[in-house]
C-alpha positions as a printed NumPy array, in Angstrom:
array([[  0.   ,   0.   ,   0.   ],
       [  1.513,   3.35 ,  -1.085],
       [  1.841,   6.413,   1.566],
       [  1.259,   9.994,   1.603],
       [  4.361,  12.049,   2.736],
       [  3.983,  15.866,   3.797],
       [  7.138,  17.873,   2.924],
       [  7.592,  21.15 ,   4.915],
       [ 10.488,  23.479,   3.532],
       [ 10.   ,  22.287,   0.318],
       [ 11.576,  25.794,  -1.334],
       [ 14.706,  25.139,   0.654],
       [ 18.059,  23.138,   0.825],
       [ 16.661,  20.574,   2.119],
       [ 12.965,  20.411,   2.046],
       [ 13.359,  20.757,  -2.065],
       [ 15.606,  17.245,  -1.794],
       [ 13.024,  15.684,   0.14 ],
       [ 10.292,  16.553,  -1.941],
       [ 12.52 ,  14.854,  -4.756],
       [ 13.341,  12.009,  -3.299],
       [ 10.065,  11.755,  -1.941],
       [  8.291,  12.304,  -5.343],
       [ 10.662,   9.852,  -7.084],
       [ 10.127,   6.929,  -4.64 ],
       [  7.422,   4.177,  -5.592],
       [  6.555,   3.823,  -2.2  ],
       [  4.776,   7.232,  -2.048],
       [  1.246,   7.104,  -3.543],
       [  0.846,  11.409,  -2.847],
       [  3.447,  13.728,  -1.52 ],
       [  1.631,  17.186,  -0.2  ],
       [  3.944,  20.222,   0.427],
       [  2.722,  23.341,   1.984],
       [  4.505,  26.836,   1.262],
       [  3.315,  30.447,   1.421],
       [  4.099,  30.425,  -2.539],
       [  4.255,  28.315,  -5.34 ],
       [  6.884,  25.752,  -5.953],
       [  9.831,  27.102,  -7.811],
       [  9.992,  23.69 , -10.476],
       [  7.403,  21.891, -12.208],
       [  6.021,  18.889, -10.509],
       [  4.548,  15.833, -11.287],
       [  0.943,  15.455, -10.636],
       [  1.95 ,  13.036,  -7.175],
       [  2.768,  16.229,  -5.754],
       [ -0.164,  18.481,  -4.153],
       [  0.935,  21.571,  -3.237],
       [ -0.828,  23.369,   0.055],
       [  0.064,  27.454,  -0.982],
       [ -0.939,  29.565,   2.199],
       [  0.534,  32.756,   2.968],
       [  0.008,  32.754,   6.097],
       [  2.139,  30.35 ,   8.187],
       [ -0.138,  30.949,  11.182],
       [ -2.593,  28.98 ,   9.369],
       [ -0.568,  25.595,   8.326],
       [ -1.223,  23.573,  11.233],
       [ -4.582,  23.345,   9.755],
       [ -3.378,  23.011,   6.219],
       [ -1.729,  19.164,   6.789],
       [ -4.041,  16.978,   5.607],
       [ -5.161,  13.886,   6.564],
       [ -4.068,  10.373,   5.933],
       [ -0.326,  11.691,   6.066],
       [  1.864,   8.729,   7.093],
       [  5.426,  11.026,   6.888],
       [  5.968,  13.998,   7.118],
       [  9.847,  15.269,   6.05 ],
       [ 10.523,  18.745,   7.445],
       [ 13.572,  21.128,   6.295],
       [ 11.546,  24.039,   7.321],
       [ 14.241,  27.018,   8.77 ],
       [ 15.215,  30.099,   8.752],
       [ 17.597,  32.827,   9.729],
       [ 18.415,  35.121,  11.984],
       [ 19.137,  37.391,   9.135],
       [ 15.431,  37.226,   8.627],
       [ 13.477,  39.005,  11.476],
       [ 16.197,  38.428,  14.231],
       [ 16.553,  35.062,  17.074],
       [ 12.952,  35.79 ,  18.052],
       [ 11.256,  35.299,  14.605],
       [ 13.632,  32.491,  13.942],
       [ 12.407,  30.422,  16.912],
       [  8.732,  31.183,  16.64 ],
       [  9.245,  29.447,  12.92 ],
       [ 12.274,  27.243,  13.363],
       [ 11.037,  25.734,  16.809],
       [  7.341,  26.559,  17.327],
       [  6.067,  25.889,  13.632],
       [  7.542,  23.023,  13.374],
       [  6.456,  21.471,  16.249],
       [  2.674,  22.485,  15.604],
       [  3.12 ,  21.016,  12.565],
       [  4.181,  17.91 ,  13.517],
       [  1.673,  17.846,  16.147],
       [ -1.419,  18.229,  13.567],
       [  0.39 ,  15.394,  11.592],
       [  0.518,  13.433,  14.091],
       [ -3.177,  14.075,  15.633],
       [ -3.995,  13.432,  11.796],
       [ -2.215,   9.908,  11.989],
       [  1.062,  10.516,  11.071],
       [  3.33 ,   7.748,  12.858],
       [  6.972,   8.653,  11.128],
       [  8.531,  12.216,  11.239],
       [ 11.979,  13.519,   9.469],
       [ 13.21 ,  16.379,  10.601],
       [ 16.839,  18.327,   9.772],
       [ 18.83 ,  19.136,  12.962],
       [ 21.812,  20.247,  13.29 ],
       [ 25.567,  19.318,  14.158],
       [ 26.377,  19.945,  18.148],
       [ 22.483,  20.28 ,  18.32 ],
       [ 21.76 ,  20.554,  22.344],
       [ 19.193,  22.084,  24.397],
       [ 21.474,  23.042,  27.037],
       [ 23.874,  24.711,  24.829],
       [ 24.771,  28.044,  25.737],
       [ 25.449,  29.067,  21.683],
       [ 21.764,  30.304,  20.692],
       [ 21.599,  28.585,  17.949],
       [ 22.79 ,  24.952,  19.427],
       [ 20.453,  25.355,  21.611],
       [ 17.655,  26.232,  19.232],
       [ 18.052,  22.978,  17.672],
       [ 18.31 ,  21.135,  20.476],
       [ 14.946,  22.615,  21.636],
       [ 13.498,  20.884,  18.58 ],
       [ 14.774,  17.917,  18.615],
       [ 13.713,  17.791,  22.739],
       [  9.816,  18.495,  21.741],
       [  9.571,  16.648,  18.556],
       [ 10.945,  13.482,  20.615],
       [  8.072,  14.475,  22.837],
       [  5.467,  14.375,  20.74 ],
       [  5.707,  10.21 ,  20.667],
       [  6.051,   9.386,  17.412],
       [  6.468,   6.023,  16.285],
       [  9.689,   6.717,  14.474],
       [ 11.24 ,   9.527,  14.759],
       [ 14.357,  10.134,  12.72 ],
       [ 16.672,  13.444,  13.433],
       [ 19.137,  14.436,  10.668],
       [ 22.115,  16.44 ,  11.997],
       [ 24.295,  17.723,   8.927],
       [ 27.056,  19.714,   9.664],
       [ 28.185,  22.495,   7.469],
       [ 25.434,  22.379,   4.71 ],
       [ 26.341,  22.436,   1.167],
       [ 24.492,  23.505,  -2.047],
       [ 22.669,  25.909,  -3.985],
       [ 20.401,  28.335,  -2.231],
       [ 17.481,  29.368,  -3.35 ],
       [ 17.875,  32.691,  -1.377],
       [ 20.888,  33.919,   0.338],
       [ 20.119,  35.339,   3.946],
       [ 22.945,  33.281,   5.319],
       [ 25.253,  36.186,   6.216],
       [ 29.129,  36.321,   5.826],
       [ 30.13 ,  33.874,   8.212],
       [ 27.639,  31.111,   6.902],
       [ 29.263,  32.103,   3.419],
       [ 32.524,  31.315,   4.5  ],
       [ 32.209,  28.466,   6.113],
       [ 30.831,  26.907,   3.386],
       [ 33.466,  27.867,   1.261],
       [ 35.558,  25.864,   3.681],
       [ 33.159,  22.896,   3.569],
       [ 33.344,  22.949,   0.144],
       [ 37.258,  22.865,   0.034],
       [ 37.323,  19.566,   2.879],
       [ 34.421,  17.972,   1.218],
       [ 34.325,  13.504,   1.482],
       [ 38.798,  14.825,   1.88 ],
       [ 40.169,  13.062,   4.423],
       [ 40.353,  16.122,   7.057],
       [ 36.459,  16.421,   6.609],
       [ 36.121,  15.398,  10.535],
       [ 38.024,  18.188,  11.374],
       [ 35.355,  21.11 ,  10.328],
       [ 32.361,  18.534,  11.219],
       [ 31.759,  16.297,   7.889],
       [ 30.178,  18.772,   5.57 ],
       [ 27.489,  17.558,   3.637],
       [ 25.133,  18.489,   0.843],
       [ 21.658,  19.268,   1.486],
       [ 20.479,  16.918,  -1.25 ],
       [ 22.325,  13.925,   0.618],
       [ 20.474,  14.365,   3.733],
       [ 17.086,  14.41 ,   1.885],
       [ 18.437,  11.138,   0.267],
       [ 19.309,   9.629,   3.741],
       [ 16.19 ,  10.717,   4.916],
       [ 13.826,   9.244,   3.089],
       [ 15.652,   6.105,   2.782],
       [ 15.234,   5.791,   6.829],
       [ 11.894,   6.538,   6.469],
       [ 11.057,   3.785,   4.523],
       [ 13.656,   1.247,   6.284],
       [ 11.162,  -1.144,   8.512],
       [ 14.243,  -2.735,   9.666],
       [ 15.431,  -0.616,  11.819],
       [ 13.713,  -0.933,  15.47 ],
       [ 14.964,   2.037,  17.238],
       [ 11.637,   4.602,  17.825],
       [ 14.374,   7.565,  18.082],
       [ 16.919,   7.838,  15.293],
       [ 19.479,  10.595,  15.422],
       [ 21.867,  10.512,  12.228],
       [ 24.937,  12.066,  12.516],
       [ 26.887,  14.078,   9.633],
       [ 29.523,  11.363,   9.36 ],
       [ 26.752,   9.074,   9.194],
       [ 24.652,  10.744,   6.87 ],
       [ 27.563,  10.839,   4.223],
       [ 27.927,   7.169,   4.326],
       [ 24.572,   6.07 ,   4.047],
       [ 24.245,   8.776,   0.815],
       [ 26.687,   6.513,  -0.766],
       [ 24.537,   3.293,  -0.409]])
């Protein structure tokens, strides 16, 4: 029997692999994205996009009968400052998840980050780890955290600021080299869409909490 996925982000690094990966795979009968505008490339007809401005409203956007849902939704500080990044980073994804999962979604994918931790005293460490805390919470029956480290690729928009700018130009240079460990195993965002939706689908795997690490991540993009 073929699933229905929900991809949140789907504009972005990641959320744009998932939605690929997600349309491409046999296993998904329908793969729903919701965005506040329309998706940048043509899709397939498998994909129904959800276009709603405002992001207050999503939680009631997910629709039923949703047995994934894959989120790369993020932002910025750039974008509205730490406060506006939280309320979407942290709190719209987690009422997100929470509709999919009062709708009967039992697997969730979420992007992390490296160092992610909720006691972390670097905002944005602990931002993550805030997510990944709650999402746990919410009891799904597999839950599957993807922690990349520096994240490589082509940007839709570019709001990342200097120091994001350089240190991907350093990813880039130690990319799969053999000091990669040394600046955190860069990774591109369409591997951990990849890796993602391959653990999504893997019933063989027991654990009900999965958290992938970049090194990790890498490898199992290979497979």
């Amino acid at each position: 029997m073929s699933l229905n996925a929900l991809v949140l982000g789907a504009t972005g690094l990641c959320g744009s692999g998932f939605l690929k990966y997600a349309e491409q795979s046999t296993s998904f009968g329908k793969v729903f994205t919701i965005t506040r505008r329309e998706l940048p490339n043509p899709v397939s007809n498998k994909v129904d996009p959800i276009v709603e401005k405002n992001t207050l409203e999503w939680p009631k956007a997910v629709p039923e009968g949703i047995r994934v849902i894959f989120s790369g939704l993020a932002t910025t500080r750039a974008v509205g400052g730490f406060e506006n990044q939280y309320k979407i980073d942290h709190d719209l994804n987690i009422e997100l998840a929470k509709a999919a999962k009062e709708k009967g979604c039992s697997t969730c994918v979420i992007v992390s980050s490296g160092g992610a931790n909720d006691n972390s005293r670097i905002p944005y460490l602990k931002l993550k780890g805030d997510i990944e805390r709650d999402i746990i919470a919410l009891g799904f029956e597999k839950t599957i955290i993807l922690r990349p480290g520096i994240l490589l690729g082509d940007r839709e928009n570019n709001h990342k600021g200097f120091g994001n700018s350089l240190a991907v130009r350093i990813g880039n240079l130690f990319y799969r080299s053999r000091f990669q460990g040394l600046i955190g195993h860069p990774v591109y965002g369409d591997e951990v869409a990849k890796v993602g939706v391959k653990l999504a689908l893997d019933d063989t795997k027991l654990e009900k909490v999965q958290i992938i690490e970049s090194a990790e991540i890498l490898r199992l993009a290979e497979d």
